[in-house]
XYZ file of N, CA, C and O in Angstrom:
832
model
N -6.567 10.691 -13.652
C -5.600 10.010 -12.779
C -5.480 10.789 -11.475
O -5.593 11.995 -11.430
N -5.208 10.086 -10.376
C -5.060 10.687 -9.069
C -3.751 11.457 -8.971
O -2.694 10.950 -9.316
N -3.823 12.696 -8.488
C -2.615 13.495 -8.246
C -1.618 13.336 -9.395
O -0.530 12.839 -9.240
N -2.034 13.763 -10.586
C -1.342 13.494 -11.841
C 0.172 13.629 -11.752
O 0.700 14.613 -11.240
N 0.862 12.617 -12.283
C 2.318 12.623 -12.274
C 2.842 13.578 -13.340
O 2.177 13.831 -14.353
N 4.052 14.108 -13.157
C 4.622 15.024 -14.150
C 4.969 14.304 -15.445
O 5.225 13.109 -15.457
N 4.982 15.045 -16.536
C 5.308 14.451 -17.829
C 6.799 14.189 -17.982
O 7.209 13.306 -18.711
N 7.633 14.960 -17.303
C 9.081 14.781 -17.415
C 9.704 14.762 -16.027
O 9.137 15.285 -15.061
N 10.899 14.161 -15.923
C 11.605 14.090 -14.648
C 12.128 15.451 -14.204
O 12.560 15.613 -13.074
N 12.090 16.452 -15.094
C 12.540 17.796 -14.727
C 11.507 18.515 -13.869
O 11.785 19.573 -13.315
N 10.312 17.964 -13.780
C 9.227 18.583 -13.024
C 8.806 17.616 -11.920
O 7.923 16.783 -12.115
N 9.435 17.675 -10.750
C 9.177 16.682 -9.704
C 7.708 16.638 -9.287
O 7.044 17.671 -9.199
N 7.240 15.438 -9.031
C 5.880 15.233 -8.532
C 5.804 15.730 -7.090
O 6.701 15.482 -6.288
N 4.755 16.461 -6.781
C 4.575 17.064 -5.454
C 5.794 17.908 -5.062
O 6.109 18.068 -3.881
N 6.474 18.451 -6.092
C 7.665 19.295 -5.931
C 8.807 18.597 -5.205
O 9.699 19.255 -4.667
N 8.818 17.257 -5.251
C 9.795 16.559 -4.416
C 10.250 15.206 -4.931
O 11.366 14.774 -4.645
N 9.426 14.508 -5.702
C 9.714 13.127 -6.065
C 9.955 13.003 -7.566
O 9.227 13.579 -8.374
N 10.996 12.231 -7.930
C 11.349 12.038 -9.327
C 11.421 10.548 -9.643
O 11.358 9.710 -8.749
N 11.570 10.258 -10.955
C 11.617 8.873 -11.433
C 10.404 8.089 -10.911
O 10.540 6.997 -10.360
N 9.250 8.699 -11.093
C 8.003 8.153 -10.544
C 7.422 7.060 -11.442
O 7.358 7.216 -12.658
N 6.996 5.975 -10.827
C 6.318 4.889 -11.521
C 5.065 4.526 -10.737
O 5.145 4.211 -9.547
N 3.912 4.565 -11.395
C 2.666 4.227 -10.722
C 2.576 2.723 -10.504
O 2.697 1.941 -11.444
N 2.357 2.328 -9.254
C 2.172 0.927 -8.930
C 0.699 0.569 -8.873
O 0.291 -0.506 -9.308
N -0.107 1.460 -8.303
C -1.548 1.240 -8.176
C -2.251 2.577 -8.272
O -1.783 3.563 -7.702
N -3.353 2.624 -9.003
C -4.203 3.805 -8.938
C -5.655 3.387 -9.041
O -5.994 2.421 -9.708
N -6.493 4.085 -8.301
C -7.932 3.836 -8.365
C -8.642 5.185 -8.324
O -8.022 6.212 -8.598
N -9.888 5.202 -7.971
C -10.642 6.445 -8.019
C -10.291 7.406 -6.895
O -10.780 8.540 -6.887
N -9.447 6.971 -5.951
C -9.219 7.806 -4.778
C -7.757 7.987 -4.393
O -7.379 9.049 -3.905
N -6.935 6.962 -4.600
C -5.555 7.005 -4.134
C -4.601 6.480 -5.199
O -4.959 5.629 -6.011
N -3.383 6.993 -5.144
C -2.329 6.610 -6.078
C -1.132 6.126 -5.263
O -0.736 6.764 -4.287
N -0.569 4.980 -5.661
C 0.635 4.448 -5.018
C 1.759 4.539 -6.032
O 1.671 3.962 -7.122
N 2.818 5.256 -5.676
C 3.879 5.592 -6.623
C 5.252 5.203 -6.071
O 5.601 5.566 -4.942
N 6.020 4.474 -6.860
C 7.427 4.216 -6.557
C 8.230 5.394 -7.100
O 8.011 5.824 -8.238
N 9.148 5.924 -6.307
C 9.854 7.131 -6.731
C 11.123 7.334 -5.911
O 11.430 6.551 -5.008
N 11.845 8.403 -6.243
C 13.027 8.802 -5.495
C 12.760 10.164 -4.884
O 12.297 11.086 -5.561
N 13.030 10.287 -3.600
C 12.882 11.549 -2.884
C 14.129 12.394 -3.161
O 15.234 12.012 -2.777
N 13.954 13.532 -3.826
C 15.124 14.338 -4.194
C 15.835 14.906 -2.969
O 17.031 15.213 -3.027
N 15.128 15.018 -1.855
C 15.748 15.578 -0.645
C 16.750 14.617 -0.039
O 17.759 15.043 0.535
N 16.486 13.313 -0.148
C 17.361 12.315 0.473
C 18.055 11.416 -0.530
O 18.969 10.675 -0.170
N 17.583 11.457 -1.802
C 18.074 10.572 -2.857
C 17.776 9.095 -2.555
O 18.427 8.209 -3.100
N 16.797 8.861 -1.707
C 16.402 7.498 -1.367
C 15.187 7.084 -2.185
O 14.286 7.894 -2.430
N 15.157 5.798 -2.585
C 13.973 5.265 -3.256
C 12.933 4.939 -2.199
O 13.231 4.268 -1.200
N 11.714 5.409 -2.413
C 10.614 5.230 -1.470
C 9.351 4.891 -2.267
O 9.381 4.813 -3.496
N 8.243 4.697 -1.566
C 6.959 4.739 -2.262
C 6.028 5.666 -1.503
O 6.170 5.872 -0.298
N 5.120 6.279 -2.256
C 4.243 7.324 -1.732
C 2.797 6.973 -2.040
O 2.484 6.541 -3.158
N 1.934 7.158 -1.057
C 0.487 7.048 -1.262
C -0.077 8.457 -1.218
O 0.117 9.180 -0.227
N -0.749 8.880 -2.286
C -1.317 10.223 -2.364
C -2.804 10.140 -2.670
O -3.259 9.224 -3.369
N -3.543 11.102 -2.165
C -4.990 11.154 -2.399
C -5.311 11.998 -3.620
O -4.558 12.910 -3.987
N -6.430 11.704 -4.222
C -6.927 12.502 -5.340
C -7.387 13.857 -4.801
O -8.260 13.913 -3.929
N -6.815 14.952 -5.291
C -7.221 16.276 -4.793
C -8.665 16.627 -5.118
O -9.231 17.546 -4.524
N -9.274 15.865 -6.041
C -10.680 16.125 -6.381
C -11.635 15.405 -5.438
O -12.836 15.625 -5.480
N -11.101 14.540 -4.587
C -11.939 13.787 -3.663
C -12.316 14.599 -2.437
O -11.904 15.761 -2.286
N -13.081 13.985 -1.523
C -13.476 14.682 -0.294
C -12.248 14.935 0.590
O -11.661 14.009 1.125
N -11.864 16.201 0.710
C -10.567 16.546 1.291
C -10.395 16.041 2.720
O -9.387 15.418 3.052
N -11.364 16.317 3.583
C -11.207 15.923 4.984
C -11.224 14.410 5.149
O -10.484 13.857 5.963
N -12.066 13.724 4.375
C -12.105 12.260 4.448
C -10.799 11.656 3.955
O -10.296 10.680 4.524
N -10.221 12.232 2.908
C -8.945 11.744 2.386
C -7.834 11.947 3.401
O -6.997 11.070 3.613
N -7.822 13.105 4.022
C -6.818 13.366 5.053
C -6.954 12.389 6.207
O -5.958 11.867 6.721
N -8.203 12.166 6.638
C -8.433 11.245 7.756
C -7.998 9.827 7.397
O -7.404 9.122 8.228
N -8.262 9.407 6.163
C -7.860 8.069 5.719
C -6.339 7.923 5.751
O -5.805 6.916 6.238
N -5.634 8.931 5.267
C -4.172 8.864 5.254
C -3.575 9.038 6.651
O -2.514 8.477 6.943
N -4.270 9.780 7.510
C -3.839 9.846 8.909
C -3.880 8.459 9.539
O -2.968 8.060 10.272
N -4.943 7.708 9.263
C -5.086 6.361 9.822
C -4.052 5.408 9.224
O -3.475 4.579 9.930
N -3.802 5.527 7.925
C -2.775 4.711 7.277
C -1.413 4.990 7.904
O -0.670 4.058 8.246
N -1.085 6.268 8.058
C 0.205 6.652 8.631
C 0.348 6.137 10.062
O 1.391 5.570 10.431
N -0.684 6.314 10.872
C -0.629 5.883 12.273
C -0.401 4.382 12.385
O 0.358 3.915 13.242
N -1.047 3.601 11.520
C -0.936 2.140 11.581
C 0.420 1.638 11.113
O 0.824 0.522 11.451
N 1.120 2.457 10.329
C 2.412 2.037 9.773
C 3.596 2.780 10.390
O 4.737 2.513 9.999
N 3.338 3.672 11.346
C 4.436 4.459 11.911
C 5.383 3.593 12.734
O 6.599 3.812 12.722
N 4.855 2.640 13.469
C 5.669 1.720 14.260
C 5.188 0.298 13.981
O 4.513 -0.319 14.809
N 5.518 -0.248 12.812
C 4.980 -1.561 12.419
C 5.438 -2.661 13.372
O 6.599 -2.683 13.793
N 4.533 -3.608 13.699
C 4.864 -4.670 14.640
C 5.546 -5.879 14.005
O 5.799 -6.871 14.686
N 5.807 -5.808 12.715
C 6.461 -6.925 12.024
C 7.343 -6.355 10.923
O 7.020 -5.333 10.314
N 8.439 -7.045 10.635
C 9.427 -6.506 9.706
C 8.944 -6.398 8.266
O 9.518 -5.629 7.482
N 7.921 -7.147 7.873
C 7.442 -7.002 6.489
C 6.237 -6.069 6.368
O 5.683 -5.916 5.281
N 5.845 -5.432 7.464
C 4.845 -4.367 7.368
C 5.594 -3.078 7.065
O 6.541 -2.714 7.762
N 5.199 -2.399 6.006
C 5.921 -1.212 5.546
C 5.958 -0.119 6.612
O 4.973 0.106 7.324
N 7.103 0.560 6.691
C 7.307 1.641 7.648
C 6.958 2.983 7.011
O 7.560 3.380 6.004
N 5.985 3.693 7.591
C 5.639 5.045 7.142
C 6.549 6.043 7.842
O 6.698 5.992 9.067
N 7.149 6.942 7.073
C 8.107 7.879 7.660
C 7.641 9.333 7.602
O 8.253 10.196 8.230
N 6.573 9.610 6.879
C 6.094 10.998 6.815
C 4.648 11.050 6.368
O 4.244 10.328 5.461
N 3.894 11.927 6.996
C 2.552 12.277 6.539
C 2.607 13.745 6.136
O 2.775 14.627 6.980
N 2.552 14.005 4.829
C 2.733 15.360 4.336
C 1.560 15.881 3.545
O 0.570 15.174 3.311
N 1.663 17.131 3.125
C 0.661 17.782 2.269
C 1.403 18.634 1.255
O 2.391 19.301 1.591
N 0.915 18.624 0.020
C 1.445 19.523 -0.998
C 0.253 20.136 -1.711
O -0.449 19.461 -2.474
N -0.015 21.400 -1.438
C -1.216 22.009 -1.987
C -2.444 21.290 -1.454
O -2.634 21.168 -0.241
N -3.258 20.792 -2.381
C -4.465 20.068 -2.001
C -4.251 18.562 -1.942
O -5.227 17.801 -1.860
N -3.006 18.106 -2.001
C -2.720 16.674 -2.063
C -2.092 16.182 -0.761
O -0.910 16.443 -0.501
N -2.846 15.453 0.061
C -2.238 14.806 1.224
C -1.526 13.525 0.784
O -1.946 12.869 -0.167
N -0.442 13.172 1.474
C 0.296 11.977 1.073
C 1.008 11.365 2.274
O 1.201 12.017 3.317
N 1.421 10.100 2.105
C 2.213 9.385 3.103
C 3.429 8.798 2.390
O 3.288 8.211 1.308
N 4.608 8.953 2.994
C 5.843 8.424 2.442
C 6.244 7.177 3.226
O 6.218 7.177 4.464
N 6.624 6.120 2.499
C 7.050 4.862 3.104
C 8.514 4.588 2.784
O 8.965 4.806 1.652
N 9.218 4.081 3.771
C 10.641 3.797 3.628
C 10.847 2.390 3.069
O 11.222 1.462 3.794
N 10.590 2.261 1.775
C 10.800 0.973 1.098
C 10.967 1.241 -0.384
O 10.174 1.977 -0.983
N 11.995 0.639 -1.028
C 12.267 0.907 -2.447
C 11.406 0.067 -3.386
O 11.909 -0.742 -4.176
N 10.109 0.245 -3.316
C 9.171 -0.566 -4.101
C 9.372 -0.375 -5.596
O 9.664 0.731 -6.061
N 9.188 -1.460 -6.350
C 9.253 -1.392 -7.810
C 8.051 -2.039 -8.477
O 7.649 -1.630 -9.560
N 7.495 -3.092 -7.858
C 6.366 -3.829 -8.435
C 5.412 -4.250 -7.335
O 5.824 -4.435 -6.184
N 4.136 -4.433 -7.688
C 3.228 -5.043 -6.729
C 3.098 -6.537 -7.030
O 3.621 -7.046 -8.034
N 2.437 -7.251 -6.149
C 2.344 -8.707 -6.249
C 1.636 -9.140 -7.536
O 2.001 -10.149 -8.154
N 0.639 -8.383 -7.960
C -0.078 -8.725 -9.190
C 0.876 -8.730 -10.381
O 0.837 -9.627 -11.227
N 1.748 -7.726 -10.449
C 2.697 -7.632 -11.558
C 3.738 -8.742 -11.478
O 4.127 -9.313 -12.510
N 4.193 -9.066 -10.272
C 5.157 -10.156 -10.105
C 4.556 -11.476 -10.577
O 5.210 -12.266 -11.279
N 3.304 -11.727 -10.219
C 2.635 -12.951 -10.665
C 2.536 -12.995 -12.193
O 2.746 -14.046 -12.808
N 2.214 -11.847 -12.790
C 2.082 -11.811 -14.247
C 3.414 -12.079 -14.933
O 3.480 -12.798 -15.936
N 4.493 -11.539 -14.376
C 5.822 -11.795 -14.934
C 6.135 -13.283 -14.856
O 6.663 -13.885 -15.807
N 5.797 -13.911 -13.729
C 6.020 -15.345 -13.576
C 5.212 -16.159 -14.574
O 5.732 -17.099 -15.187
N 3.964 -15.794 -14.769
C 3.115 -16.508 -15.721
C 3.633 -16.348 -17.145
O 3.680 -17.310 -17.913
N 4.016 -15.129 -17.496
C 4.495 -14.865 -18.854
C 5.793 -15.611 -19.157
O 6.031 -16.018 -20.301
N 6.636 -15.784 -18.144
C 7.925 -16.432 -18.352
C 7.878 -17.937 -18.106
O 8.855 -18.639 -18.367
N 6.747 -18.409 -17.577
C 6.623 -19.836 -17.279
C 7.376 -20.267 -16.044
O 7.609 -21.461 -15.823
N 7.734 -19.306 -15.194
C 8.493 -19.628 -13.994
C 7.573 -19.750 -12.783
O 6.578 -19.047 -12.675
N 7.957 -20.640 -11.879
C 7.248 -20.795 -10.612
C 8.257 -20.723 -9.479
O 9.386 -21.188 -9.613
N 7.840 -20.155 -8.358
C 8.726 -20.088 -7.198
C 8.890 -21.485 -6.611
O 7.925 -22.251 -6.552
N 10.098 -21.849 -6.181
C 10.288 -23.125 -5.481
C 9.398 -23.184 -4.248
O 9.083 -22.159 -3.636
N 9.003 -24.390 -3.869
C 8.060 -24.562 -2.767
C 8.546 -23.872 -1.496
O 7.778 -23.162 -0.832
N 9.810 -24.067 -1.133
C 10.321 -23.507 0.117
C 10.228 -21.983 0.120
O 9.864 -21.370 1.137
N 10.545 -21.349 -1.017
C 10.483 -19.893 -1.091
C 9.044 -19.402 -1.059
O 8.737 -18.403 -0.395
N 8.160 -20.093 -1.755
C 6.752 -19.705 -1.746
C 6.153 -19.859 -0.349
O 5.383 -19.009 0.120
N 6.518 -20.948 0.338
C 6.022 -21.170 1.693
C 6.556 -20.103 2.639
O 5.816 -19.585 3.494
N 7.824 -19.742 2.482
C 8.389 -18.690 3.317
C 7.704 -17.353 3.092
O 7.458 -16.597 4.042
N 7.384 -17.064 1.839
C 6.695 -15.816 1.507
C 5.329 -15.753 2.178
O 4.985 -14.760 2.835
N 4.533 -16.809 2.037
C 3.199 -16.795 2.635
C 3.282 -16.787 4.161
O 2.429 -16.186 4.823
N 4.311 -17.413 4.715
C 4.482 -17.398 6.165
C 4.737 -15.988 6.678
O 4.185 -15.576 7.711
N 5.560 -15.211 5.956
C 5.817 -13.836 6.403
C 4.536 -13.006 6.368
O 4.292 -12.196 7.267
N 3.706 -13.201 5.340
C 2.449 -12.458 5.266
C 1.518 -12.854 6.408
O 0.901 -11.993 7.046
N 1.423 -14.158 6.675
C 0.575 -14.632 7.774
C 1.029 -14.040 9.101
O 0.218 -13.536 9.885
N 2.335 -14.088 9.359
C 2.860 -13.584 10.621
C 2.634 -12.078 10.758
O 2.363 -11.571 11.858
N 2.748 -11.357 9.653
C 2.508 -9.915 9.687
C 1.043 -9.610 9.975
O 0.720 -8.704 10.759
N 0.140 -10.356 9.366
C -1.287 -10.167 9.614
C -1.627 -10.451 11.074
O -2.402 -9.718 11.704
N -1.043 -11.506 11.627
C -1.284 -11.843 13.030
C -0.727 -10.760 13.953
O -1.371 -10.381 14.942
N 0.457 -10.256 13.634
C 1.069 -9.219 14.465
C 0.236 -7.946 14.463
O 0.018 -7.316 15.509
N -0.234 -7.551 13.288
C -1.053 -6.342 13.223
C -2.390 -6.547 13.918
O -2.904 -5.635 14.578
N -2.968 -7.737 13.786
C -4.270 -8.024 14.380
C -4.287 -7.983 15.890
O -5.356 -7.922 16.505
N -3.117 -7.991 16.513
C -3.046 -7.875 17.973
C -3.177 -6.420 18.430
O -3.384 -6.159 19.611
N -3.028 -5.491 17.490
C -3.145 -4.076 17.826
C -4.601 -3.638 17.757
O -5.392 -4.184 16.987
N -4.947 -2.631 18.561
C -6.303 -2.098 18.570
C -6.279 -0.660 18.079
O -5.475 0.160 18.545
N -7.161 -0.357 17.145
C -7.306 0.996 16.625
C -8.038 1.833 17.676
O -9.172 1.529 18.037
N -7.377 2.880 18.170
C -7.973 3.701 19.220
C -9.256 4.391 18.761
O -10.146 4.672 19.565
N -9.367 4.634 17.453
C -10.539 5.330 16.922
C -11.744 4.409 16.811
O -12.865 4.802 17.135
N -11.515 3.178 16.363
C -12.638 2.265 16.133
C -12.831 1.244 17.248
O -13.920 0.684 17.386
N -11.779 0.970 18.002
C -11.858 -0.059 19.029
C -11.706 -1.465 18.486
O -11.839 -2.439 19.226
N -11.421 -1.577 17.183
C -11.282 -2.883 16.547
C -9.810 -3.178 16.251
O -8.964 -2.275 16.248
N -9.535 -4.453 15.982
C -8.178 -4.855 15.608
C -7.771 -4.158 14.310
O -8.610 -3.880 13.440
N -6.483 -3.876 14.182
C -5.972 -3.206 12.983
C -5.674 -4.268 11.931
O -4.642 -4.943 11.969
N -6.598 -4.430 11.006
C -6.529 -5.470 9.978
C -6.694 -4.854 8.598
O -7.136 -3.710 8.464
N -6.396 -5.632 7.570
C -6.640 -5.181 6.200
C -8.112 -5.267 5.846
O -8.644 -4.427 5.138
N -8.777 -6.322 6.304
C -10.186 -6.535 5.969
C -10.340 -7.205 4.621
O -10.867 -8.309 4.510
N -9.884 -6.550 3.592
C -9.850 -7.097 2.242
C -8.391 -7.164 1.800
O -7.660 -6.181 1.925
N -7.978 -8.322 1.321
C -6.595 -8.483 0.867
C -6.556 -8.397 -0.651
O -7.251 -9.138 -1.351
N -5.758 -7.473 -1.157
C -5.563 -7.326 -2.602
C -4.102 -7.601 -2.928
O -3.218 -7.386 -2.097
N -3.847 -8.070 -4.140
C -2.462 -8.282 -4.552
C -1.660 -6.989 -4.472
O -0.457 -7.000 -4.226
N -2.348 -5.861 -4.640
C -1.672 -4.566 -4.579
C -1.241 -4.199 -3.167
O -0.500 -3.222 -2.983
N -1.681 -4.952 -2.161
C -1.231 -4.714 -0.784
C 0.197 -5.191 -0.538
O 0.785 -4.879 0.503
N 0.757 -5.960 -1.475
C 2.119 -6.475 -1.323
C 3.004 -5.838 -2.386
O 2.699 -5.912 -3.580
N 4.086 -5.216 -1.941
C 5.015 -4.560 -2.858
C 6.383 -5.213 -2.767
O 6.802 -5.649 -1.690
N 7.078 -5.248 -3.907
C 8.397 -5.871 -3.994
C 9.451 -4.846 -4.391
O 9.198 -3.973 -5.225
N 10.639 -4.999 -3.810
C 11.812 -4.242 -4.231
C 12.514 -5.005 -5.345
O 12.217 -6.185 -5.592
N 13.478 -4.362 -5.994
C 14.200 -5.000 -7.100
C 15.001 -6.207 -6.632
O 15.253 -7.130 -7.409
N 15.404 -6.226 -5.367
C 16.191 -7.347 -4.850
C 15.342 -8.478 -4.282
O 15.869 -9.427 -3.709
N 14.012 -8.379 -4.432
C 13.134 -9.458 -3.997
C 12.501 -9.273 -2.638
O 11.602 -10.010 -2.256
N 12.969 -8.288 -1.871
C 12.317 -8.013 -0.589
C 10.868 -7.587 -0.812
O 10.535 -7.035 -1.863
N 10.032 -7.844 0.161
C 8.631 -7.474 0.016
C 8.102 -6.865 1.309
O 8.647 -7.105 2.387
N 7.051 -6.057 1.182
C 6.360 -5.485 2.330
C 4.859 -5.564 2.103
O 4.373 -5.687 0.968
N 4.151 -5.467 3.212
C 2.690 -5.457 3.225
C 2.253 -4.088 3.724
O 2.819 -3.575 4.699
N 1.277 -3.472 3.069
C 0.795 -2.178 3.545
C -0.703 -2.068 3.300
O -1.292 -2.845 2.553
N -1.313 -1.089 3.956
C -2.751 -0.881 3.849
C -3.472 -0.986 5.180
O -4.701 -0.878 5.239
N -2.719 -1.171 6.269
C -3.340 -1.222 7.593
C -3.794 0.179 7.999
O -3.251 1.180 7.545
N -4.794 0.233 8.858
C -5.355 1.517 9.260
C -6.422 1.983 8.303
O -7.555 2.279 8.696
N -6.068 2.028 7.022
C -7.036 2.321 5.957
C -6.490 1.716 4.675
O -5.411 2.092 4.221
N -7.225 0.786 4.108
C -6.719 0.033 2.955
C -6.935 0.823 1.667
O -7.942 0.672 0.963
N -5.952 1.660 1.354
C -6.061 2.610 0.246
C -6.072 1.956 -1.128
O -6.473 2.601 -2.107
N -5.649 0.704 -1.245
C -5.695 0.055 -2.558
C -7.062 -0.576 -2.823
O -7.348 -0.989 -3.950
N -7.898 -0.623 -1.793
C -9.216 -1.272 -1.920
C -10.359 -0.270 -1.848
O -11.316 -0.357 -2.618
N -10.261 0.710 -0.942
C -11.387 1.608 -0.669
C -11.075 3.052 -1.028
O -9.915 3.488 -0.984
N -12.137 3.811 -1.342
C -11.961 5.248 -1.482
C -12.059 5.887 -0.099
O -12.246 5.199 0.913
N -11.923 7.195 -0.032
C -11.870 7.873 1.257
C -13.162 7.742 2.059
O -13.157 7.905 3.280
N -14.253 7.403 1.388
C -15.539 7.232 2.065
C -15.838 5.776 2.383
O -16.935 5.445 2.834
N -14.854 4.897 2.118
C -15.019 3.493 2.458
C -15.714 2.652 1.403
O -16.065 1.497 1.664
N -15.883 3.190 0.212
C -16.505 2.430 -0.879
C -15.435 1.637 -1.626
O -14.350 2.140 -1.861
N -15.758 0.412 -2.006
C -14.781 -0.442 -2.672
C -14.515 0.044 -4.097
O -15.431 0.186 -4.900
N -13.232 0.309 -4.383
C -12.841 0.801 -5.715
C -11.646 0.026 -6.259
O -11.028 0.458 -7.226
N -11.312 -1.106 -5.645
C -10.151 -1.886 -6.059
C -10.286 -2.313 -7.513
O -11.368 -2.698 -7.965
N -9.175 -2.246 -8.276
C -9.198 -2.592 -9.692
C -8.559 -3.943 -9.989
O -8.836 -4.547 -11.012
N -7.685 -4.404 -9.105
C -7.025 -5.692 -9.316
C -7.722 -6.797 -8.549
O -8.843 -6.639 -8.047
N -7.044 -7.934 -8.438
C -7.610 -9.076 -7.727
C -7.623 -8.830 -6.224
O -6.683 -8.288 -5.666
N -8.728 -9.236 -5.581
C -8.854 -9.054 -4.136
C -9.621 -10.229 -3.552
O -10.323 -10.960 -4.254
N -9.477 -10.387 -2.234
C -10.044 -11.547 -1.550
C -10.567 -11.119 -0.180
O -9.945 -10.310 0.502
N -11.715 -11.693 0.203
C -12.313 -11.420 1.508
C -12.762 -12.724 2.149
O -13.196 -13.648 1.449
N -12.694 -12.781 3.479
C -13.322 -13.876 4.193
C -14.836 -13.724 4.040
O -15.339 -12.596 3.934
N -15.590 -14.825 4.023
C -17.050 -14.729 3.843
C -17.720 -13.804 4.840
O -18.632 -13.044 4.488
N -17.281 -13.840 6.104
C -17.932 -13.007 7.114
C -17.684 -11.519 6.881
O -18.553 -10.677 7.153
N -16.518 -11.186 6.349
C -16.234 -9.784 6.040
C -17.066 -9.331 4.847
O -17.570 -8.208 4.812
N -17.247 -10.214 3.883
C -18.034 -9.883 2.692
C -19.478 -9.538 3.030
O -20.125 -8.768 2.307
N -19.982 -10.088 4.133
C -21.374 -9.793 4.526
C -21.449 -8.746 5.628
O -22.517 -8.515 6.186
N -20.315 -8.114 5.946
C -20.364 -6.968 6.826
C -19.784 -7.104 8.214
O -19.839 -6.150 8.997
N -19.197 -8.250 8.555
C -18.611 -8.404 9.886
C -17.311 -7.617 10.000
O -16.647 -7.334 9.004
N -16.945 -7.274 11.219
C -15.700 -6.555 11.483
C -14.517 -7.487 11.214
O -14.502 -8.630 11.678
N -13.518 -7.037 10.457
C -12.352 -7.886 10.160
C -11.564 -8.237 11.419
O -11.500 -7.451 12.380
N -10.963 -9.410 11.386
C -10.063 -9.868 12.441
C -8.798 -10.399 11.787
O -8.735 -10.552 10.567
N -7.799 -10.714 12.603
C -6.579 -11.325 12.055
C -6.920 -12.625 11.357
O -6.362 -12.941 10.303
N -7.850 -13.389 11.931
C -8.243 -14.677 11.321
C -8.905 -14.457 9.961
O -8.616 -15.205 9.004
N -9.754 -13.462 9.838
C -10.411 -13.218 8.546
C -9.402 -12.727 7.527
O -9.508 -13.028 6.339
N -8.401 -11.962 7.960
C -7.340 -11.531 7.043
C -6.583 -12.734 6.497
O -6.259 -12.810 5.304
N -6.280 -13.697 7.373
C -5.548 -14.883 6.936
C -6.381 -15.734 5.980
O -5.872 -16.248 4.985
N -7.673 -15.829 6.246
C -8.553 -16.555 5.323
C -8.532 -15.892 3.944
O -8.441 -16.546 2.905
N -8.582 -14.565 3.936
C -8.530 -13.831 2.667
C -7.229 -14.097 1.951
O -7.210 -14.333 0.728
């Protein structure tokens, strides 16, 4: 497991976070819902595997942090810190995440519940608007629009009260490892042109 979580709440993860719940993990990055003991606020943290390529992992999280530091839309998650603990680089987000979209869908399927049309339409509209807002930004490093490229259900996180955020801009940590290889474990979607190697755009993100 990436940046292994503590066995008990008496041993904070990264010497700082308690009540940790893994939302997503793959071969390179771990997304964890937790409470920051310094502020007592519920947040979520993206951490890199300390066994991975250290400089590439740091660069990936630097790009993630930069893309989320001043989000252009209210449902794009706000990054509030880019930190390091030992060999583990991480990014802290100011959102009380509890579940990802894949888990929410599974709960709905298991219970036989469906979202009313108006609420479902509003949800997809917020995601579309966020993708369009981010796509207007240009990554200074690549010269390309700041897009997800590949959309995974794990890119959407929900709070206990139903609020949701989108994250993964700059570097899509739920889809790729630090070297850019696809390692996503859940459901994901790509526009055809992105699947064959074209540079992602806001339009391709919306198609996905």
